[in-house]
CSV table of C-alpha atoms and ligand atoms in Angstrom, one decimal:
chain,number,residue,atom,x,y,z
A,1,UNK,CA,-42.6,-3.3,-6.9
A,2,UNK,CA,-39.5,-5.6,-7.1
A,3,UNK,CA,-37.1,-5.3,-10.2
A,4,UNK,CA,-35.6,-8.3,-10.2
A,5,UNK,CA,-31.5,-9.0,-11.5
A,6,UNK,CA,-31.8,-9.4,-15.8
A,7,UNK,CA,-34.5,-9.6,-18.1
A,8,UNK,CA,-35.2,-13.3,-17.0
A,9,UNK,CA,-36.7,-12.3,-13.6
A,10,UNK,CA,-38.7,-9.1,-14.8
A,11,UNK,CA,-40.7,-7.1,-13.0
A,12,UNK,CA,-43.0,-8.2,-10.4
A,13,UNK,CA,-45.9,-5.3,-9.4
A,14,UNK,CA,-47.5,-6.6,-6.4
A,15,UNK,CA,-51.7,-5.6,-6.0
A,16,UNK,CA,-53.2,-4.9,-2.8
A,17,UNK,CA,-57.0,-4.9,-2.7
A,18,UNK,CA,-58.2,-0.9,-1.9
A,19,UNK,CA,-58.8,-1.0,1.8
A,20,UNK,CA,-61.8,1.2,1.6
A,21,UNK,CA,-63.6,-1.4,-1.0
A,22,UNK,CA,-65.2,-4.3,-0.4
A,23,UNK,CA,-64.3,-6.9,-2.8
A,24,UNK,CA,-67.2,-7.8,-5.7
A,25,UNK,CA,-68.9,-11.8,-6.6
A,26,UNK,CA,-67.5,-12.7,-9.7
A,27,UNK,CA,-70.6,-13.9,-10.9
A,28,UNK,CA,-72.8,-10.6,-10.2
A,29,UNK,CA,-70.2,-8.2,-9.8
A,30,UNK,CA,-71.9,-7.2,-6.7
A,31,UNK,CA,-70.1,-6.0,-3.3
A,32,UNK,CA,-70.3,-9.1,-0.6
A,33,UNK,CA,-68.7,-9.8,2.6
A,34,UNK,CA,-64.9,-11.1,2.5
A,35,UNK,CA,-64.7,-15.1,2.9
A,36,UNK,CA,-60.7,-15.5,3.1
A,37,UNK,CA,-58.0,-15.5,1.0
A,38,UNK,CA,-56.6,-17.7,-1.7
A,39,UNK,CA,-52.2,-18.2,-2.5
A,40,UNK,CA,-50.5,-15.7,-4.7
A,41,UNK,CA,-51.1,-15.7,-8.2
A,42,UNK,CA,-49.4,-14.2,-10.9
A,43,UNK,CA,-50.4,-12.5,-14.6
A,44,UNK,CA,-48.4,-11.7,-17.2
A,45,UNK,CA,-49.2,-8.2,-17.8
A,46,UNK,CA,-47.9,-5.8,-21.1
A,47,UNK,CA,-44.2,-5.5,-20.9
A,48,UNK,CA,-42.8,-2.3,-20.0
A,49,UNK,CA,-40.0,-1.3,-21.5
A,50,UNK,CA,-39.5,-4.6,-22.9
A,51,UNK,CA,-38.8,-6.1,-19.7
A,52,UNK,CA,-41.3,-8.6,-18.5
A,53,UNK,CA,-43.8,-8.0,-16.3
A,54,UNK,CA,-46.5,-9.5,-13.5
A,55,UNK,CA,-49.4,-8.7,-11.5
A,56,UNK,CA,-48.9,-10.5,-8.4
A,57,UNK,CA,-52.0,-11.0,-6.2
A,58,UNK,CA,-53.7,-12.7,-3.9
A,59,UNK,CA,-57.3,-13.3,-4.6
A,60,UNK,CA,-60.3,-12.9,-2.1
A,61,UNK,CA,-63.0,-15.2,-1.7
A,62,UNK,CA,-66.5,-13.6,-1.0
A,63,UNK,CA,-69.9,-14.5,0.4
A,64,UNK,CA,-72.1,-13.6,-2.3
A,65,UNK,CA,-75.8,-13.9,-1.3
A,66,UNK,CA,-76.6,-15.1,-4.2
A,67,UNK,CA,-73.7,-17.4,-5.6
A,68,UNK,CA,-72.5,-18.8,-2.4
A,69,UNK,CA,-68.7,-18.7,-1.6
A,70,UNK,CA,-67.2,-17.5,-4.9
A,71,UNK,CA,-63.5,-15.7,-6.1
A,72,UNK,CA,-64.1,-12.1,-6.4
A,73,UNK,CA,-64.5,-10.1,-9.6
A,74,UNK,CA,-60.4,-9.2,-10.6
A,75,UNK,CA,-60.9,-6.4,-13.3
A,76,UNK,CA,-57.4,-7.1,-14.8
A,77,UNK,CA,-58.5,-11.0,-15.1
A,78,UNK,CA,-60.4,-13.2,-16.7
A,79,UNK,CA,-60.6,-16.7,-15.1
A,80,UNK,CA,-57.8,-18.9,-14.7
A,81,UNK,CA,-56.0,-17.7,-17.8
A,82,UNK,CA,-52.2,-16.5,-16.0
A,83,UNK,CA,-52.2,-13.8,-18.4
A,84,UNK,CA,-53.8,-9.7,-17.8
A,85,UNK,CA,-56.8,-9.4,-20.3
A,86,UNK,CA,-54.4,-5.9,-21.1
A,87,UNK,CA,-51.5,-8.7,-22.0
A,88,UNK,CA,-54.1,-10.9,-23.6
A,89,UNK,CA,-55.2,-8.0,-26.3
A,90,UNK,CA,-51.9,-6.9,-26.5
A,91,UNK,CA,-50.8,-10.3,-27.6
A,92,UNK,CA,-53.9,-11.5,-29.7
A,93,UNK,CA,-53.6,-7.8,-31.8
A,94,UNK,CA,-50.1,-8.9,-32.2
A,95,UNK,CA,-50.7,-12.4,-33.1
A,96,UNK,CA,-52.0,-10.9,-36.4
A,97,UNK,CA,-49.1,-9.1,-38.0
A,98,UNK,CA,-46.6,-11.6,-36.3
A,99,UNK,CA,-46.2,-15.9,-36.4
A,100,UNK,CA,-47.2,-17.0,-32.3
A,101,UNK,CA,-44.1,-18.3,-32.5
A,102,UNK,CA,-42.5,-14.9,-33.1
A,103,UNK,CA,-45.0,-13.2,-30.8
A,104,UNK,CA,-44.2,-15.3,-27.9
A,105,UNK,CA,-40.6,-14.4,-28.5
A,106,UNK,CA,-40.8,-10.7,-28.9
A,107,UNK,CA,-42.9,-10.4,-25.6
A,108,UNK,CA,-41.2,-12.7,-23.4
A,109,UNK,CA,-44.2,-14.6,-23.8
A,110,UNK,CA,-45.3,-18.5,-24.3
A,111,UNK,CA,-46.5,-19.8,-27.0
A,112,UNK,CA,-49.3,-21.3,-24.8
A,113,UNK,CA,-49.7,-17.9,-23.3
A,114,UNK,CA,-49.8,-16.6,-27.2
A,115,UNK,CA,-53.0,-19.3,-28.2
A,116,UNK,CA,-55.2,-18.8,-24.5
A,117,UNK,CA,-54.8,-14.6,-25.5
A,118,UNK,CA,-56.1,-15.5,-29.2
A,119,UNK,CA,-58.7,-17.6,-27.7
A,120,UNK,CA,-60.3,-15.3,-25.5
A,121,UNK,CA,-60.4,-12.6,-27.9
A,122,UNK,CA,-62.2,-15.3,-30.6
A,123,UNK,CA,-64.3,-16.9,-28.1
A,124,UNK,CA,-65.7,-13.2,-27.2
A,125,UNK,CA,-65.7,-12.1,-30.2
A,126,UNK,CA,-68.1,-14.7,-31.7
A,127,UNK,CA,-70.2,-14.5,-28.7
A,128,UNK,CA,-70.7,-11.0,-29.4
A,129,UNK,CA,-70.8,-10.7,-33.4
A,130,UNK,CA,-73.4,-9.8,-35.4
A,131,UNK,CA,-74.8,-11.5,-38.0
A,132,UNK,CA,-77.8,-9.5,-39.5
A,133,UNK,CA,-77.8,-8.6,-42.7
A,134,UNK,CA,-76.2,-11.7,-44.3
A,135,UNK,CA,-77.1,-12.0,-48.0
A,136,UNK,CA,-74.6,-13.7,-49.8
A,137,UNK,CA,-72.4,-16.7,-48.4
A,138,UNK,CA,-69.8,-18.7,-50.3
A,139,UNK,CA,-68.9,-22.5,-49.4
A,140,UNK,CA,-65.7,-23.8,-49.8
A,141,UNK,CA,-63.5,-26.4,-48.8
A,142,UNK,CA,-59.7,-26.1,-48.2
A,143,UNK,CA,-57.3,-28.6,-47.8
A,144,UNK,CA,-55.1,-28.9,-44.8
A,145,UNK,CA,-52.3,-30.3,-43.9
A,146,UNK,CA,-50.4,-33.7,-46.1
A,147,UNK,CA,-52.6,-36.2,-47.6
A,148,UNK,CA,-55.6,-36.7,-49.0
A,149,UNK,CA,-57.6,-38.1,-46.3
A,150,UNK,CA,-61.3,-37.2,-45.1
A,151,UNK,CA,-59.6,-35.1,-42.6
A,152,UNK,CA,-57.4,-32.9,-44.2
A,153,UNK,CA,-60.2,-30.7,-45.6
A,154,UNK,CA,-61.7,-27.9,-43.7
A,155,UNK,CA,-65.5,-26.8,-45.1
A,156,UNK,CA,-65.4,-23.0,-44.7
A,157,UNK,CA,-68.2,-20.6,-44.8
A,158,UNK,CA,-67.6,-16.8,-45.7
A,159,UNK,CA,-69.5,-14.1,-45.6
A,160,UNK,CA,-69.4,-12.3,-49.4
A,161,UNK,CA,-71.2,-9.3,-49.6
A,162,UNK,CA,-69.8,-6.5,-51.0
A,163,UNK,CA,-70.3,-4.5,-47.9
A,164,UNK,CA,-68.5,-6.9,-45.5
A,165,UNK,CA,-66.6,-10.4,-46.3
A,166,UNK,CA,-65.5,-12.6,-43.5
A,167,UNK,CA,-65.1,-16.0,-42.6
A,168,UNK,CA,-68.4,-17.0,-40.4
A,169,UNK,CA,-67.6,-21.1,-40.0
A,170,UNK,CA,-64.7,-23.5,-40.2
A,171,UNK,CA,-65.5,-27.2,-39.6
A,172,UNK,CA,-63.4,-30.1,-40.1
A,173,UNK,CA,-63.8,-32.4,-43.5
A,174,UNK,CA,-66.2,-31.5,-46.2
A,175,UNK,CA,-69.3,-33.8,-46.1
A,176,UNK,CA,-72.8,-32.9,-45.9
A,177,UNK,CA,-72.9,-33.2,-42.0
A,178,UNK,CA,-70.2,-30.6,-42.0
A,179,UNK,CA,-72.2,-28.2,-43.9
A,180,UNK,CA,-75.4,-28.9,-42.0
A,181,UNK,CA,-73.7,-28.2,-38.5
A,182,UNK,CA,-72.0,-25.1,-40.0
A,183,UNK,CA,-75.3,-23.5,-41.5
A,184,UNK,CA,-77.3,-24.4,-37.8
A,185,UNK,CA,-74.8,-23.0,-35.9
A,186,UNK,CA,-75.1,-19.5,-37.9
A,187,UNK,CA,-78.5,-20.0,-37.3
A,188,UNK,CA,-82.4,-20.1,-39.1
A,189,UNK,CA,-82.8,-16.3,-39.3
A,190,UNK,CA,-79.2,-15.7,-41.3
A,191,UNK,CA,-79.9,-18.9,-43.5
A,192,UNK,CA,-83.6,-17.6,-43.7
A,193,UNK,CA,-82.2,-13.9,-45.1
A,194,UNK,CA,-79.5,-15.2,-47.9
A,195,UNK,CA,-80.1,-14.3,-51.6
A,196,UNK,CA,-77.2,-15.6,-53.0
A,197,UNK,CA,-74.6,-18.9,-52.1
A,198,UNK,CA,-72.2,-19.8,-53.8
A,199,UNK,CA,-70.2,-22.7,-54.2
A,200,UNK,CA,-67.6,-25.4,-56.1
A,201,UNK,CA,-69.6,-28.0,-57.7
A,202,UNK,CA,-68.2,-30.7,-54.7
A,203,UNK,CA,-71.8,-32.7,-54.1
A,204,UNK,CA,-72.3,-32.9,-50.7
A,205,UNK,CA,-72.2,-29.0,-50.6
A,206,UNK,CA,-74.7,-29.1,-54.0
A,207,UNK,CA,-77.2,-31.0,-52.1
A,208,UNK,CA,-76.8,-29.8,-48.5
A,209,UNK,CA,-77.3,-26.1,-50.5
A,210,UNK,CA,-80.2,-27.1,-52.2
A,211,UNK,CA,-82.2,-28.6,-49.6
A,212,UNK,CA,-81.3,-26.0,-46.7
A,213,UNK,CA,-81.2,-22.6,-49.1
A,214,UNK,CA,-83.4,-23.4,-52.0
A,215,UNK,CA,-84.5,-19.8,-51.6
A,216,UNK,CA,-81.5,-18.4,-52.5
A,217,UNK,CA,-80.0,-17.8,-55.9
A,218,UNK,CA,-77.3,-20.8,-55.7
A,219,UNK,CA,-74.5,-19.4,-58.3
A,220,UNK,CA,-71.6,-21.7,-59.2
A,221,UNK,CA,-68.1,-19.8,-58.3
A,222,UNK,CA,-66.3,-18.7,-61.2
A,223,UNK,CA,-62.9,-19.3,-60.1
A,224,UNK,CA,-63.5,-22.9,-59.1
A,225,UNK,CA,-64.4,-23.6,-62.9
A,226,UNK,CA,-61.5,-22.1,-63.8
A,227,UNK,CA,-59.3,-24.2,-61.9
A,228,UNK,CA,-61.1,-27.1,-62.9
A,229,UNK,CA,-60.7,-25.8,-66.5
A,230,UNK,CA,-56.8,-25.2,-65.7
A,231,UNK,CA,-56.4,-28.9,-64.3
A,232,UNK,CA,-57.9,-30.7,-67.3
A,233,UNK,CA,-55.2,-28.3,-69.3
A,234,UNK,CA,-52.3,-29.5,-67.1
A,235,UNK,CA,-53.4,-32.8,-67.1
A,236,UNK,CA,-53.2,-32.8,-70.9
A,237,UNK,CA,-49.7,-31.8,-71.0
A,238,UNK,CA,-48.6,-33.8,-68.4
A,239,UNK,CA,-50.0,-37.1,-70.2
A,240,UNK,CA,-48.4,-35.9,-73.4
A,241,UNK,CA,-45.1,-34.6,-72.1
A,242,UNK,CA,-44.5,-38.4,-70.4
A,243,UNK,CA,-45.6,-39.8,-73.8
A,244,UNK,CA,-43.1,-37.3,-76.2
A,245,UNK,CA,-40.4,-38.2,-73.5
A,246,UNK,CA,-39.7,-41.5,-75.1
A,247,UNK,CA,-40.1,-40.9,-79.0
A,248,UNK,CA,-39.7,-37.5,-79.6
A,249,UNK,CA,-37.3,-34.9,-77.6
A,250,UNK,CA,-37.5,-31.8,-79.3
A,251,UNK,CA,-41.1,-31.8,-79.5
A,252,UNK,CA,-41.3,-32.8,-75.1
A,253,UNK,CA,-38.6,-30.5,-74.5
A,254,UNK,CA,-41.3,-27.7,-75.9
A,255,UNK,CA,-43.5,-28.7,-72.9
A,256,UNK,CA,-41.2,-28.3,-70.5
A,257,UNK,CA,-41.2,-25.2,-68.0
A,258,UNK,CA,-44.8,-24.6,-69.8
A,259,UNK,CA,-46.9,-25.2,-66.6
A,260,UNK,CA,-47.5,-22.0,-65.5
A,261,UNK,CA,-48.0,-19.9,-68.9
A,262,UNK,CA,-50.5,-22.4,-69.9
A,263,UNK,CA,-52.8,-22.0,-66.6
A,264,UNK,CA,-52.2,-17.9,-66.8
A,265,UNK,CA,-54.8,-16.4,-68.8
A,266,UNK,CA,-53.7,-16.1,-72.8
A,267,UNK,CA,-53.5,-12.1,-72.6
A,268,UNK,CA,-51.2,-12.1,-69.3
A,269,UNK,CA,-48.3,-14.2,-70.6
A,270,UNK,CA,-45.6,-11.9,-72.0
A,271,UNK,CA,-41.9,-11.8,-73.0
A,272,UNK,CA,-40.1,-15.2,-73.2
A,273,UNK,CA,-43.0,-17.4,-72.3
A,274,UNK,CA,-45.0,-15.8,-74.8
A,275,UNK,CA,-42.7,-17.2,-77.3
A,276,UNK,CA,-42.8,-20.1,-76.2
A,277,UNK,CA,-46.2,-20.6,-75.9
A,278,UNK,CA,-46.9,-19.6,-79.7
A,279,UNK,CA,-44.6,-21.7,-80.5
A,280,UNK,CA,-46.7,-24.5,-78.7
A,281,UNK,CA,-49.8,-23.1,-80.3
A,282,UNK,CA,-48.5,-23.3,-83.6
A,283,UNK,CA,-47.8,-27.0,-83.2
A,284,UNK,CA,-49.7,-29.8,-83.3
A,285,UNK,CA,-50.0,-30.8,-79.4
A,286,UNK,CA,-52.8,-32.4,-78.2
A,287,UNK,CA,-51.8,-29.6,-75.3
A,288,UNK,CA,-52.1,-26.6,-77.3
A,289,UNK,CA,-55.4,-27.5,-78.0
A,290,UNK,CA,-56.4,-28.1,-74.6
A,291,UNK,CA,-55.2,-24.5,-74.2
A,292,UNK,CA,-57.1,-23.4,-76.8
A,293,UNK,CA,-60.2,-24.9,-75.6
A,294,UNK,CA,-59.6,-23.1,-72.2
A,295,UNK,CA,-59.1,-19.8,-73.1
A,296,UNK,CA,-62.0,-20.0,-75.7
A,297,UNK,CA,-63.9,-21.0,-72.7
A,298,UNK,CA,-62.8,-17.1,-71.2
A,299,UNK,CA,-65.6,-15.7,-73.3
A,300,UNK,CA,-68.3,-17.1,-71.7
A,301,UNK,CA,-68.0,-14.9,-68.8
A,302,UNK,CA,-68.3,-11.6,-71.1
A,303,UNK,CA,-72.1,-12.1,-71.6
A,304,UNK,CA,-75.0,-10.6,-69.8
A,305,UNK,CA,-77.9,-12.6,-70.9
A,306,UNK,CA,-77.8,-16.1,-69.6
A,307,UNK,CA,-79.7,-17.4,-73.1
A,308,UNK,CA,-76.7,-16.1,-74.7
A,309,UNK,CA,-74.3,-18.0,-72.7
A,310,UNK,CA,-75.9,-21.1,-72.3
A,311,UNK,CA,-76.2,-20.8,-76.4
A,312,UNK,CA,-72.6,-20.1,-76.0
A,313,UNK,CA,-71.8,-23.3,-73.6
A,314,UNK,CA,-73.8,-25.4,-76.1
A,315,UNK,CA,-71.2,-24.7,-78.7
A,316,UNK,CA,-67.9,-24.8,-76.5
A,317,UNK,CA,-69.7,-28.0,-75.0
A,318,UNK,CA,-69.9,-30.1,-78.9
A,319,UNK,CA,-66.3,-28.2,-79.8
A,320,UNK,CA,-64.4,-29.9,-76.6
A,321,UNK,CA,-66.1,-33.1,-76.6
A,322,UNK,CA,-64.7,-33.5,-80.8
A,323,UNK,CA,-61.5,-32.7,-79.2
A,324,UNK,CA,-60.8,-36.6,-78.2
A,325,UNK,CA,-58.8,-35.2,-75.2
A,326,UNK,CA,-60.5,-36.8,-72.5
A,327,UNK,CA,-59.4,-34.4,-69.5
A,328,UNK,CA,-61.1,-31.5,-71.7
A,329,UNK,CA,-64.5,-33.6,-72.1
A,330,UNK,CA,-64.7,-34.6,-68.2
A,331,UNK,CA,-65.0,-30.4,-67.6
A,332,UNK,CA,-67.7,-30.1,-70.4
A,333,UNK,CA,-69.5,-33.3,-69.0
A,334,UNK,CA,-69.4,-31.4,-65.7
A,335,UNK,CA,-70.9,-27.9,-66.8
A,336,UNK,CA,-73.4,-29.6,-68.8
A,337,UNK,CA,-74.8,-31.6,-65.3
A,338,UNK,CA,-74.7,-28.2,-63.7
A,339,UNK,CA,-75.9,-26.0,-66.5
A,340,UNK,CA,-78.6,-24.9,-64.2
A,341,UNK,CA,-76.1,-23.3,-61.6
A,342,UNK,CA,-73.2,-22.3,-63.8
A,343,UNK,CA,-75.9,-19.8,-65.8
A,344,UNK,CA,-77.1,-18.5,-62.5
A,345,UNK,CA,-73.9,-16.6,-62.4
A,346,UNK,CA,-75.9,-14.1,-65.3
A,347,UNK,CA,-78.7,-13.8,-63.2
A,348,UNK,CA,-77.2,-12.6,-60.0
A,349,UNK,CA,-76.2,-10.0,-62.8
A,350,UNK,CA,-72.6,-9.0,-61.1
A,351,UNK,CA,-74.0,-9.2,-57.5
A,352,UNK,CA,-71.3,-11.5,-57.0
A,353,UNK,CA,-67.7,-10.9,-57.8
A,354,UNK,CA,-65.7,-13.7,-58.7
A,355,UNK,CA,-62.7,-12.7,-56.8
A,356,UNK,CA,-64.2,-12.6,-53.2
A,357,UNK,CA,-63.5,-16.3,-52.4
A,358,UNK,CA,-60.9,-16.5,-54.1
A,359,UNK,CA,-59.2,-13.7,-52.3
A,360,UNK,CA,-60.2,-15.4,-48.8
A,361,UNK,CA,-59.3,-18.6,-50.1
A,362,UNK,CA,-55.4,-17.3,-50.3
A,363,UNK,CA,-55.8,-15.5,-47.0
A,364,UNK,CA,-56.4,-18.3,-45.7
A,365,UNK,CA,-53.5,-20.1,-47.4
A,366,UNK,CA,-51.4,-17.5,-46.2
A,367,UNK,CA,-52.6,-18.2,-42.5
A,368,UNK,CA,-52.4,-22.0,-42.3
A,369,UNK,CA,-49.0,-22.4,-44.0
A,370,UNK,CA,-46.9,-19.4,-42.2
A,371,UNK,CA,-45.4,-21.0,-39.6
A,372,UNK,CA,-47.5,-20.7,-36.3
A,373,UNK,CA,-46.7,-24.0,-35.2
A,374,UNK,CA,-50.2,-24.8,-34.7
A,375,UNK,CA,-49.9,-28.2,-33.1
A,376,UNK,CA,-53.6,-29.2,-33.3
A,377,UNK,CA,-56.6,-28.3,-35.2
A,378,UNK,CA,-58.1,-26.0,-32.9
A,379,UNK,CA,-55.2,-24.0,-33.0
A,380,UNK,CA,-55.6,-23.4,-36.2
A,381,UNK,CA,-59.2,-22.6,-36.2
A,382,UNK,CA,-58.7,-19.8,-33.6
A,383,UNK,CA,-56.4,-18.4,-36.1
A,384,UNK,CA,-58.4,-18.4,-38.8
A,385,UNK,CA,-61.2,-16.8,-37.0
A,386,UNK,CA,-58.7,-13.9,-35.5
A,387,UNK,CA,-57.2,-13.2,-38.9
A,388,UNK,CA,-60.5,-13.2,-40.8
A,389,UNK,CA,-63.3,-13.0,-38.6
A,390,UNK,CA,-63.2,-9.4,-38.4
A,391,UNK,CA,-64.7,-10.5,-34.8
A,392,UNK,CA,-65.5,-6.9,-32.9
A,393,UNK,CA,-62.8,-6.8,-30.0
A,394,UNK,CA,-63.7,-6.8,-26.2
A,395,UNK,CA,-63.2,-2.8,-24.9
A,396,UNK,CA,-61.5,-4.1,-21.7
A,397,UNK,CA,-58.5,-5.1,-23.5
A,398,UNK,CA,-56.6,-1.8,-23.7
A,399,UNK,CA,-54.4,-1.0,-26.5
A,400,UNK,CA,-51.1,-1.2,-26.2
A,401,UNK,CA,-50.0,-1.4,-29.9
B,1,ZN,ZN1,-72.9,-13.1,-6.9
């Protein structure tokens, strides 16, 4: 062992290969006869108190019966990664609490060395999943990065049973093709064993859903019709607000700062934004009837029987299309062209709970917008699957933390 002067330098442990043992194919992990020996190498192993520290060793070539001339099995290795599969664990398991960027730092690390140890642990960790017992999968897309082009969205598939939600698929955009490479790589028997999907009404999922998993119950997400619901609202007061601004002040200065209590549900707004907002109500806005329309819409979700809330729809349907606001009558176009779906949500009958993609979707939020500094795509898929994958971990990688 050589401690070197500072932090800079580190600590160097230099291996020696046990005399008595004769070195293993890396392929078989069986003993064959030495070859010769390769240069010095070094891995980054776990620091030790804090101070940086490598592995250096020089590797053996063997004559494996089998395999030919081949590098022998390194148990501390895994190929040409410069990092110990103990440092790789014991950066990937931090990679989860910390930014790479931050990770990198803290450990004396790179970020490279921070994105190969996050790698291995994903790329062995989907090898060795399991997927049985998949019932219910939820399809969503999730925008990425600036603009609006093809390739900013992500399609993402989750896992939501109430036993065990996950993310199972990213793929980039969200066209059919996406969908139908995502549901072949998880594979006939899981698509053969789903009783529920669920979905946003986006119509390349609709129709790669319904010709792939007609078998399952297909249930339109309730949060996804509330946000449409909560964009047609906005989109209302935004129209009006630029219209008041240039004939009538006091009434456009009532619409200001409203943005958020209006998309809040009615019985959540409290203190000083409940003022205002009755006093919205009481006025004649074109917005406050938007809002009204929206919250009236809340009730549908309170009925068991789906005749009771499709009679229901029928009369929210007549009630916003007489509303002459034109945002208000695109949403009850669109439940009306998916009444099928959106009353499938009563006969799943609470098997799936409208918060479950929802709560992934802002997990995953929270994962592509801290700063990781993912430089490309793959990056960032490697993340998502580490953070919410719940991938099963390989045993090798000891833990440090
Ligand atoms: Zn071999």
């Amino acid at each position: 062992m050589r401690v070197g002067q500072g932090q800079a330098e580190g600590i160097e442990i230099r291996v020696a290969p046990h005399g008595g043992m004769r070195a293993r194919c890396s392929v078989c992990q069986k003993p064959a006869p030495g070859y010769d020996r390769l240069p010095e190498r070094r891995w980054q192993f776990v620091p030790l108190w804090g101070i940086a520290t490598w592995f250096r060793y020089a590797p053996r070539r063997v004559e494996c019966a089998e395999h030919g001339v081949i590098v022998e099995h390194i148990p501390w290795s895994d190929g040409k990664r410069p990092v110990t599969t103990a440092m790789m664990g014991f950066l990937a398991r931090w990679a989860r609490r910390l930014s790479w960027r931050e990770t990198a730092q803290v450990f004396q690390s790179s970020w490279e060395s921070v994105y190969r140890s996050v790698e291995w642990m994903v790329e062995w960790g989907l090898a060795h999943r399991q997927l049985d017992g998949v019932e219910s999968l939820g399809v969503d897309e999730i925008h990425w990065g600036h603009g609006l082009k093809a390739d900013n969205f992500l399609t993402v598939i989750y896992q939501i049973d109430a036993g065990c939600r996950r993310l199972l698929w990213i793929g980039k955009r969200r066209s059919e093709k996406t969908l139908r490479m995502g549901l072949q790589a998880l594979g006939p028997e899981l698509v053969k064993g789903l009783r529920y999907v669920c979905s946003d009404m986006w119509k390349p999922y609709l129709k790669v859903l319904a010709a792939e998993a007609s078998h399952a119950l297909h249930v339109l997400d309730r949060f996804h019709i509330t946000q449409h619901m909560n964009q047609a609202v906005d989109e209302v007061r935004r129209a009006e607000s630029s219209r008041l601004q240039a004939k009538n002040k006091d009434e456009a200065r009532r619409l200001k700062n409203m943005r958020w209590p209006l998309l809040r549900k009615g019985s959540r707004v409290r203190g000083r934004a409940r003022k205002k907002l009755n006093a919205l109500l009481a006025s004649k806005l074109a917005t406050a009837r938007a809002w009204k329309l929206k919250e009236a819409f809340g009730h549908f979700w309170k009925y068991k029987s789906p005749l009771w809330a499709g009679a229901f729809l029928d009369c929210w349907r007549q009630r916003a299309m007489r509303s002459r606001l034109e945002p208000m009558r695109k949403v009850a176009r669109m439940l009306r062209a998916h009444e099928e779906l959106l009353l499938n949500w009563f006969r799943a009958k609470g098997e799936i709970s409208s918060g479950t993609v929802e709560g992934l979707n802002n997990k995953i939020r929270v994962v592509t917008r801290r700063s990781y500094g993912f430089r490309t795509y793959k990056a960032m898929e490697m993340a998502l699957y580490h953070t919410l994958g719940r991938l099963p971990e390989p045993e090798t990688a000891h833990r440090f933390c």
